[in-house]
Amino acid sequence: MGCLAAAKIIMHWLQGSFPAPLLAMLILLILLLTKVVKEHYLAPCAKPLLNFMPLFFIPAGVGFIEHLGIIAQQWQFLSAVIILVPLTSLLLIATLICAFKGRVEHD
Amino acid sequence: MIELWWLSVPVIISLFLGLKKLNSSITNPLYKALTNPVFITITLIGILLVSLKLPYTQFASHSQLLSSLLEPAIVALALPLYQQFVHVRKNFLLIVSSCTLGIINATFIATLLSWAFSVESQLAASVAALSVTTPITLLVTDSLGGIASLAAAMVIFIGLLGALFALLILRLLGVHNHQAQGVAIGTAFHAIGTAAALVEHPRIGAFASVAMALSALLTALIVPLLYPFLSQALL
C-alpha cells in the first residue's frame, strides 16, 4: 500500500499518464530485488490478494450489461475480436517460445 | 429494493467462494473449466440485475470495496515476478520479445477487424488495448477515445475464454512447455487466465504472472503509440 501511495504521489507530481499501480509494482519489485523488503515479510499480505484476484474483477465484469445495445448490434464484430485477438497472440507466442525452448520442458 | 444494495459485496463474495469451493472439488478438466467461478458469478449477477431492472451504476458503486482491491492486487504481482526472476533473467529477451509480439499482434488484429467490419472509430478504439489487465485497459482505452467500460467487459470475457480453453488448446497442439504455456496465457488472457493458470500449475502461473506484468508495462508504452499509426493506415 505504501508503494501504491508513493506511485500515486509520483504520478501526480509528474502529471504523467503511466498507470500508478504498475509503477507501484515496479517499485515493490526493486525493493524485493535489493532486499529492502523481504519476501517472507510480504507474502502473508500478497498471497491472499493474488489468490482472490478474480473476485476483484467481478463488479467490472458485470459491466457488460451496460452495453447490451452495442453488443446486440455489433455481436459479429465483437465475437470476432474476442476470439481472434487472444487466439492469434496465444498461438504466436507459444510457437515463438517452443521454437527456442522445445514443446516439452527440459529444465 | 434500494435499501438492499448493501448486500452487493456479501452476495458477490459468498456466491464466488461457494462456487470456488464447488469448482475445487471437480476433477474433470472440462467440467472444471466450464464451472469457472468468476464466469458463473458474473453471469448470475448480470442476469439478476437485468431481470430485476436494477441499475448497474448503483451495483458498481456499492461493490467499490472489491474493485478498490484490484490496484493492491496488481502491486502484489511483484511477488511472483520476484520469485520467478531467476527464470526471467535467464530468458529475459525471449519473454520480453514474446510479450511485445503478442501486444503488437493484438492491436494489429483488432484494428484489422475494425477495418473489415467498417466499425466507427470509437468502437475501433475500444478494442485496441484488450491484451492486458483491466485497469490498464481502462486507462489506455480512455486515452485512445474508446468506451472504457466496454473494453473492460471484453477483457473479462477474453480472460474467461482463456480460463476455459487456453490450456486445452495448447495441450491439444502438443505445447507442454510450462514457459510457453504461461507466457502465452499471461499475455493473451491477462489476470483471469493467469489466475486459472496459477490453479493449474504454480510454474505455469508464475510465468503467466511475469508475462501479464510485463504486458501491462509494455501495453501502456506501446499501444498509445501504435494504435494512432495503425488506425491512420487502415481506418
Short mmCIF file of C-alpha atoms in Angstrom, two decimals:
data_model
loop_
_atom_site.label_atom_id
_atom_site.label_comp_id
_atom_site.label_asym_id
_atom_site.label_seq_id
_atom_site.Cartn_x
_atom_site.Cartn_y
_atom_site.Cartn_z
CA MET A 1 0.00 0.00 0.00
CA GLY A 2 2.96 2.27 0.73
CA CYS A 3 4.32 1.60 -2.77
CA LEU A 4 0.90 2.35 -4.27
CA ALA A 5 0.61 5.61 -2.37
CA ALA A 6 4.17 6.57 -3.35
CA ALA A 7 3.45 5.76 -7.01
CA LYS A 8 0.27 7.83 -6.96
CA ILE A 9 2.16 10.78 -5.50
CA ILE A 10 4.96 10.40 -8.07
CA MET A 11 2.47 10.24 -10.96
CA HIS A 12 0.63 13.25 -9.55
CA TRP A 13 3.91 15.18 -9.40
CA LEU A 14 4.98 14.16 -12.88
CA GLN A 15 1.43 14.59 -14.25
CA GLY A 16 2.12 11.50 -16.37
CA SER A 17 -0.40 9.03 -17.77
CA PHE A 18 1.55 5.93 -16.72
CA PRO A 19 -0.71 3.74 -14.51
CA ALA A 20 0.20 4.20 -10.80
CA PRO A 21 -0.45 0.53 -9.76
CA LEU A 22 2.04 -0.57 -12.40
CA LEU A 23 4.69 1.88 -11.21
CA ALA A 24 3.99 0.69 -7.65
CA MET A 25 4.54 -2.93 -8.74
CA LEU A 26 7.90 -1.96 -10.26
CA ILE A 27 8.89 -0.06 -7.08
CA LEU A 28 7.99 -3.10 -4.96
CA LEU A 29 9.92 -5.40 -7.31
CA ILE A 30 13.01 -3.18 -6.99
CA LEU A 31 12.60 -3.19 -3.18
CA LEU A 32 12.42 -7.01 -3.23
CA LEU A 33 15.42 -7.37 -5.55
CA THR A 34 17.51 -5.01 -3.44
CA LYS A 35 16.37 -6.93 -0.29
CA VAL A 36 14.97 -3.76 1.28
CA VAL A 37 11.66 -5.65 1.55
CA LYS A 38 11.96 -9.33 2.48
CA GLU A 39 9.89 -11.94 0.64
CA HIS A 40 8.65 -13.60 3.87
CA TYR A 41 7.52 -10.19 5.15
CA LEU A 42 5.43 -9.50 2.06
CA ALA A 43 4.00 -12.98 1.39
CA PRO A 44 1.28 -13.08 4.11
CA CYS A 45 -0.24 -9.90 2.63
CA ALA A 46 0.38 -10.57 -1.08
CA LYS A 47 -0.71 -14.23 -1.26
CA PRO A 48 -4.39 -13.65 -0.31
CA LEU A 49 -4.58 -10.70 -2.73
CA LEU A 50 -3.20 -12.89 -5.53
CA ASN A 51 -5.41 -15.87 -4.61
CA PHE A 52 -8.58 -13.78 -4.63
CA MET A 53 -7.66 -11.51 -7.55
CA PRO A 54 -10.54 -12.84 -9.73
CA LEU A 55 -13.01 -11.66 -7.07
CA PHE A 56 -11.93 -8.05 -7.63
CA PHE A 57 -12.83 -8.24 -11.33
CA ILE A 58 -16.43 -9.34 -10.80
CA PRO A 59 -18.01 -5.85 -10.45
CA ALA A 60 -16.24 -4.70 -13.66
CA GLY A 61 -17.22 -7.93 -15.41
CA VAL A 62 -20.90 -7.40 -14.67
CA GLY A 63 -20.48 -4.06 -16.54
CA PHE A 64 -21.24 -5.87 -19.82
CA ILE A 65 -24.96 -5.41 -19.05
CA GLU A 66 -24.47 -1.67 -19.63
CA HIS A 67 -23.58 -2.30 -23.26
CA LEU A 68 -26.18 -4.86 -24.31
CA GLY A 69 -27.33 -2.48 -27.11
CA ILE A 70 -23.88 -2.24 -28.73
CA ILE A 71 -23.28 -5.96 -28.10
CA ALA A 72 -26.57 -6.87 -29.86
CA GLN A 73 -25.79 -4.54 -32.76
CA GLN A 74 -22.13 -5.45 -33.25
CA TRP A 75 -22.07 -9.02 -31.94
CA GLN A 76 -20.35 -10.42 -35.03
CA PHE A 77 -17.51 -7.89 -34.83
CA LEU A 78 -17.14 -8.22 -31.05
CA SER A 79 -17.19 -12.04 -31.21
CA ALA A 80 -14.53 -11.99 -33.92
CA VAL A 81 -12.37 -9.68 -31.75
CA ILE A 82 -12.88 -11.71 -28.57
CA ILE A 83 -11.90 -14.95 -30.31
CA LEU A 84 -9.28 -13.93 -32.89
CA VAL A 85 -7.27 -11.34 -30.93
CA PRO A 86 -6.25 -13.60 -27.99
CA LEU A 87 -6.13 -16.79 -30.06
CA THR A 88 -3.62 -15.39 -32.58
CA SER A 89 -1.49 -13.97 -29.74
CA LEU A 90 -1.64 -17.27 -27.84
CA LEU A 91 -0.53 -19.27 -30.88
CA LEU A 92 2.15 -16.77 -31.96
CA ILE A 93 3.75 -16.62 -28.51
CA ALA A 94 3.55 -20.38 -27.90
CA THR A 95 5.12 -21.00 -31.34
CA LEU A 96 7.91 -18.49 -30.71
CA ILE A 97 8.85 -19.91 -27.30
CA CYS A 98 8.57 -23.54 -28.46
CA ALA A 99 10.89 -22.69 -31.38
CA PHE A 100 13.57 -21.69 -28.83
CA LYS A 101 12.74 -23.98 -25.91
CA GLY A 102 11.00 -27.01 -27.40
CA ARG A 103 7.42 -28.19 -26.91
CA VAL A 104 8.21 -30.05 -23.67
CA GLU A 105 10.04 -28.59 -20.66
CA HIS A 106 13.64 -29.75 -20.26
CA ASP A 107 14.94 -27.63 -17.36
CA MET B 1 -35.34 -2.57 -3.16
CA ILE B 2 -32.82 0.29 -2.83
CA GLU B 3 -32.02 -0.50 0.83
CA LEU B 4 -30.83 -3.96 -0.18
CA TRP B 5 -27.78 -2.57 -2.08
CA TRP B 6 -25.57 -3.15 0.94
CA LEU B 7 -25.95 -6.85 0.09
CA SER B 8 -23.89 -6.40 -3.15
CA VAL B 9 -20.50 -7.26 -1.62
CA PRO B 10 -21.68 -10.13 0.67
CA VAL B 11 -23.63 -11.66 -2.26
CA ILE B 12 -20.61 -11.47 -4.61
CA ILE B 13 -18.22 -12.91 -2.00
CA SER B 14 -20.47 -15.76 -0.83
CA LEU B 15 -21.51 -16.66 -4.39
CA PHE B 16 -17.91 -16.60 -5.60
CA LEU B 17 -16.47 -18.52 -2.63
CA GLY B 18 -19.28 -21.12 -2.77
CA LEU B 19 -18.71 -21.66 -6.48
CA LYS B 20 -14.92 -21.71 -5.97
CA LYS B 21 -15.28 -24.47 -3.35
CA LEU B 22 -17.60 -26.42 -5.64
CA ASN B 23 -15.19 -25.93 -8.55
CA SER B 24 -12.20 -27.12 -6.49
CA SER B 25 -13.99 -30.42 -5.78
CA ILE B 26 -14.38 -31.12 -9.54
CA THR B 27 -11.59 -33.19 -11.05
CA ASN B 28 -12.68 -33.44 -14.70
CA PRO B 29 -10.70 -30.65 -16.50
CA LEU B 30 -13.55 -29.77 -18.92
CA TYR B 31 -16.23 -29.54 -16.22
CA LYS B 32 -13.74 -27.64 -14.06
CA ALA B 33 -13.24 -25.05 -16.83
CA LEU B 34 -16.98 -24.81 -17.56
CA THR B 35 -17.79 -24.17 -13.90
CA ASN B 36 -15.29 -21.30 -13.62
CA PRO B 37 -16.45 -19.39 -10.51
CA VAL B 38 -15.76 -15.91 -11.99
CA PHE B 39 -17.71 -16.70 -15.16
CA ILE B 40 -20.73 -18.12 -13.31
CA THR B 41 -20.77 -15.34 -10.68
CA ILE B 42 -20.67 -12.62 -13.38
CA THR B 43 -23.39 -14.35 -15.44
CA LEU B 44 -25.71 -14.90 -12.46
CA ILE B 45 -25.34 -11.33 -11.15
CA GLY B 46 -25.74 -9.93 -14.70
CA ILE B 47 -28.96 -11.95 -15.21
CA LEU B 48 -30.22 -10.86 -11.77
CA LEU B 49 -29.62 -7.15 -12.43
CA VAL B 50 -31.14 -7.23 -15.93
CA SER B 51 -34.19 -9.33 -14.96
CA LEU B 52 -34.94 -7.17 -11.89
CA LYS B 53 -34.18 -3.98 -13.88
CA LEU B 54 -31.63 -2.87 -11.28
CA PRO B 55 -29.16 -0.16 -12.40
CA TYR B 56 -25.57 -1.32 -12.89
CA THR B 57 -24.13 2.03 -11.79
CA GLN B 58 -25.60 1.55 -8.32
CA PHE B 59 -24.34 -2.04 -8.16
CA ALA B 60 -20.86 -0.83 -9.20
CA SER B 61 -20.74 1.93 -6.58
CA HIS B 62 -21.88 -0.46 -3.83
CA SER B 63 -19.29 -3.06 -4.78
CA GLN B 64 -16.49 -0.47 -4.81
CA LEU B 65 -14.87 -2.24 -1.84
CA LEU B 66 -13.96 -5.21 -4.08
CA SER B 67 -12.98 -3.11 -7.13
CA SER B 68 -10.67 -1.00 -4.97
CA LEU B 69 -8.65 -4.12 -4.05
CA LEU B 70 -7.71 -4.58 -7.71
CA GLU B 71 -4.94 -1.97 -7.51
CA PRO B 72 -3.17 -3.50 -4.44
CA ALA B 73 -3.54 -6.95 -6.09
CA ILE B 74 -1.67 -5.65 -9.15
CA VAL B 75 1.09 -4.31 -6.86
CA ALA B 76 1.23 -7.75 -5.19
CA LEU B 77 2.12 -9.25 -8.57
CA ALA B 78 5.65 -8.07 -7.76
CA LEU B 79 5.95 -11.15 -5.53
CA PRO B 80 5.55 -13.87 -8.23
CA LEU B 81 7.60 -11.63 -10.54
CA TYR B 82 10.41 -11.57 -7.96
CA GLN B 83 10.08 -15.31 -7.23
CA GLN B 84 10.40 -16.06 -10.95
CA PHE B 85 13.14 -13.52 -11.54
CA VAL B 86 15.75 -16.27 -11.96
CA HIS B 87 13.80 -17.65 -14.94
CA VAL B 88 13.02 -14.17 -16.25
CA ARG B 89 16.67 -13.13 -16.06
CA LYS B 90 17.75 -16.30 -17.86
CA ASN B 91 15.09 -15.86 -20.57
CA PHE B 92 14.59 -12.11 -20.35
CA LEU B 93 14.96 -11.31 -24.05
CA LEU B 94 12.69 -14.18 -25.13
CA ILE B 95 9.93 -13.30 -22.67
CA VAL B 96 10.02 -9.56 -23.44
CA SER B 97 10.05 -10.31 -27.21
CA SER B 98 7.10 -12.71 -26.80
CA CYS B 99 5.04 -10.17 -24.83
CA THR B 100 5.87 -7.40 -27.33
CA LEU B 101 4.90 -9.65 -30.24
CA GLY B 102 1.61 -10.56 -28.51
CA ILE B 103 0.69 -6.92 -27.83
CA ILE B 104 1.53 -5.72 -31.36
CA ASN B 105 -0.42 -8.68 -32.80
CA ALA B 106 -3.47 -7.97 -30.57
CA THR B 107 -3.65 -4.29 -31.59
CA PHE B 108 -2.99 -5.12 -35.25
CA ILE B 109 -5.65 -7.89 -35.47
CA ALA B 110 -8.21 -5.74 -33.60
CA THR B 111 -7.62 -2.77 -35.97
CA LEU B 112 -7.73 -5.10 -39.00
CA LEU B 113 -11.10 -6.47 -37.83
CA SER B 114 -12.38 -2.91 -37.23
CA TRP B 115 -11.45 -2.14 -40.85
CA ALA B 116 -13.01 -5.39 -42.15
CA PHE B 117 -16.29 -4.74 -40.27
CA SER B 118 -16.20 -0.96 -41.02
CA VAL B 119 -16.99 -0.03 -37.41
CA GLU B 120 -16.94 3.57 -36.21
CA SER B 121 -13.76 4.99 -34.70
CA GLN B 122 -14.99 4.97 -31.06
CA LEU B 123 -15.71 1.23 -31.21
CA ALA B 124 -12.40 0.58 -33.01
CA ALA B 125 -10.54 2.39 -30.21
CA SER B 126 -12.47 0.33 -27.64
CA VAL B 127 -10.93 -2.92 -28.88
CA ALA B 128 -7.35 -1.70 -29.47
CA ALA B 129 -5.96 -2.49 -25.99
CA LEU B 130 -7.54 -5.79 -24.98
CA SER B 131 -4.42 -7.88 -24.45
CA VAL B 132 -3.82 -6.52 -20.95
CA THR B 133 -5.21 -6.47 -17.42
CA THR B 134 -8.42 -4.45 -16.73
CA PRO B 135 -7.06 -1.27 -15.05
CA ILE B 136 -4.53 -0.75 -17.86
CA THR B 137 -7.27 -1.40 -20.46
CA LEU B 138 -9.45 1.22 -18.79
CA LEU B 139 -6.64 3.79 -18.81
CA VAL B 140 -5.33 3.10 -22.32
CA THR B 141 -8.80 2.79 -23.95
CA ASP B 142 -9.82 6.05 -22.37
CA SER B 143 -6.70 7.77 -23.71
CA LEU B 144 -7.46 6.41 -27.22
CA GLY B 145 -11.02 7.77 -27.14
CA GLY B 146 -12.77 4.40 -26.81
CA ILE B 147 -15.55 3.17 -24.49
CA ALA B 148 -13.51 2.09 -21.45
CA SER B 149 -16.24 0.08 -19.69
CA LEU B 150 -17.00 -1.92 -22.87
CA ALA B 151 -13.27 -2.66 -23.22
CA ALA B 152 -13.17 -3.76 -19.56
CA ALA B 153 -16.13 -6.11 -20.07
CA MET B 154 -14.47 -7.55 -23.21
CA VAL B 155 -11.19 -8.03 -21.35
CA ILE B 156 -13.07 -10.01 -18.70
CA PHE B 157 -14.71 -12.20 -21.37
CA ILE B 158 -11.36 -12.77 -23.08
CA GLY B 159 -9.94 -13.74 -19.66
CA LEU B 160 -12.84 -16.13 -19.12
CA LEU B 161 -12.29 -17.74 -22.52
CA GLY B 162 -8.63 -18.11 -21.57
CA ALA B 163 -9.51 -19.69 -18.22
CA LEU B 164 -11.83 -22.10 -20.02
CA PHE B 165 -9.90 -23.03 -23.15
CA ALA B 166 -6.31 -21.68 -23.32
CA LEU B 167 -4.56 -24.65 -21.69
CA LEU B 168 -6.81 -27.13 -23.50
CA ILE B 169 -5.91 -25.55 -26.87
CA LEU B 170 -2.18 -25.51 -26.10
CA ARG B 171 -2.21 -29.13 -24.90
CA LEU B 172 -4.20 -30.22 -27.96
CA LEU B 173 -1.48 -28.60 -30.09
CA GLY B 174 1.16 -30.52 -28.15
CA VAL B 175 2.55 -27.49 -26.26
CA HIS B 176 3.55 -28.87 -22.85
CA ASN B 177 6.36 -26.41 -22.09
CA HIS B 178 5.35 -24.51 -18.92
CA GLN B 179 7.17 -21.38 -20.03
CA ALA B 180 5.39 -21.30 -23.42
CA GLN B 181 2.03 -22.02 -21.79
CA GLY B 182 2.49 -19.42 -19.06
CA VAL B 183 3.85 -16.58 -21.19
CA ALA B 184 1.21 -17.14 -23.91
CA ILE B 185 -1.65 -17.25 -21.38
CA GLY B 186 -0.39 -14.29 -19.33
CA THR B 187 -0.01 -12.09 -22.41
CA ALA B 188 -3.19 -13.12 -24.26
CA PHE B 189 -5.55 -13.70 -21.31
CA HIS B 190 -4.11 -11.48 -18.51
CA ALA B 191 -5.42 -11.74 -14.92
CA ILE B 192 -8.28 -14.26 -15.18
CA GLY B 193 -6.21 -16.51 -17.43
CA THR B 194 -3.29 -16.08 -15.03
CA ALA B 195 -5.49 -16.93 -12.02
CA ALA B 196 -6.63 -20.12 -13.77
CA ALA B 197 -3.03 -20.95 -14.69
CA LEU B 198 -1.95 -20.45 -11.03
CA VAL B 199 -4.56 -23.03 -10.01
CA GLU B 200 -3.48 -25.46 -12.74
CA HIS B 201 0.27 -25.41 -12.00
CA PRO B 202 2.31 -22.91 -9.94
CA ARG B 203 5.10 -22.79 -12.55
CA ILE B 204 2.69 -22.01 -15.43
CA GLY B 205 1.03 -19.45 -13.15
CA ALA B 206 4.35 -17.84 -12.30
CA PHE B 207 5.31 -17.43 -15.98
CA ALA B 208 1.79 -16.14 -16.68
CA SER B 209 2.18 -13.58 -13.84
CA VAL B 210 5.53 -12.46 -15.26
CA ALA B 211 4.08 -12.15 -18.79
CA MET B 212 0.97 -10.37 -17.53
CA ALA B 213 3.02 -7.86 -15.54
CA LEU B 214 5.39 -7.23 -18.46
CA SER B 215 2.44 -6.96 -20.87
CA ALA B 216 0.81 -4.36 -18.64
CA LEU B 217 4.01 -2.30 -18.75
CA LEU B 218 4.58 -2.83 -22.48
CA THR B 219 0.93 -2.14 -23.42
CA ALA B 220 0.98 1.17 -21.56
CA LEU B 221 4.13 2.08 -23.53
CA ILE B 222 3.39 0.58 -26.99
CA VAL B 223 -0.38 0.80 -27.72
CA PRO B 224 -0.81 4.60 -27.35
CA LEU B 225 1.95 4.97 -29.99
CA LEU B 226 0.99 2.03 -32.25
CA TYR B 227 -2.80 2.47 -32.47
CA PRO B 228 -2.87 6.02 -33.95
CA PHE B 229 -0.42 4.84 -36.61
CA LEU B 230 -2.46 1.68 -37.42
CA SER B 231 -5.81 3.48 -37.40
CA GLN B 232 -4.46 6.14 -39.75
CA ALA B 233 -3.18 3.47 -42.13
CA LEU B 234 -6.24 1.19 -42.02
CA LEU B 235 -9.35 3.07 -40.88
#
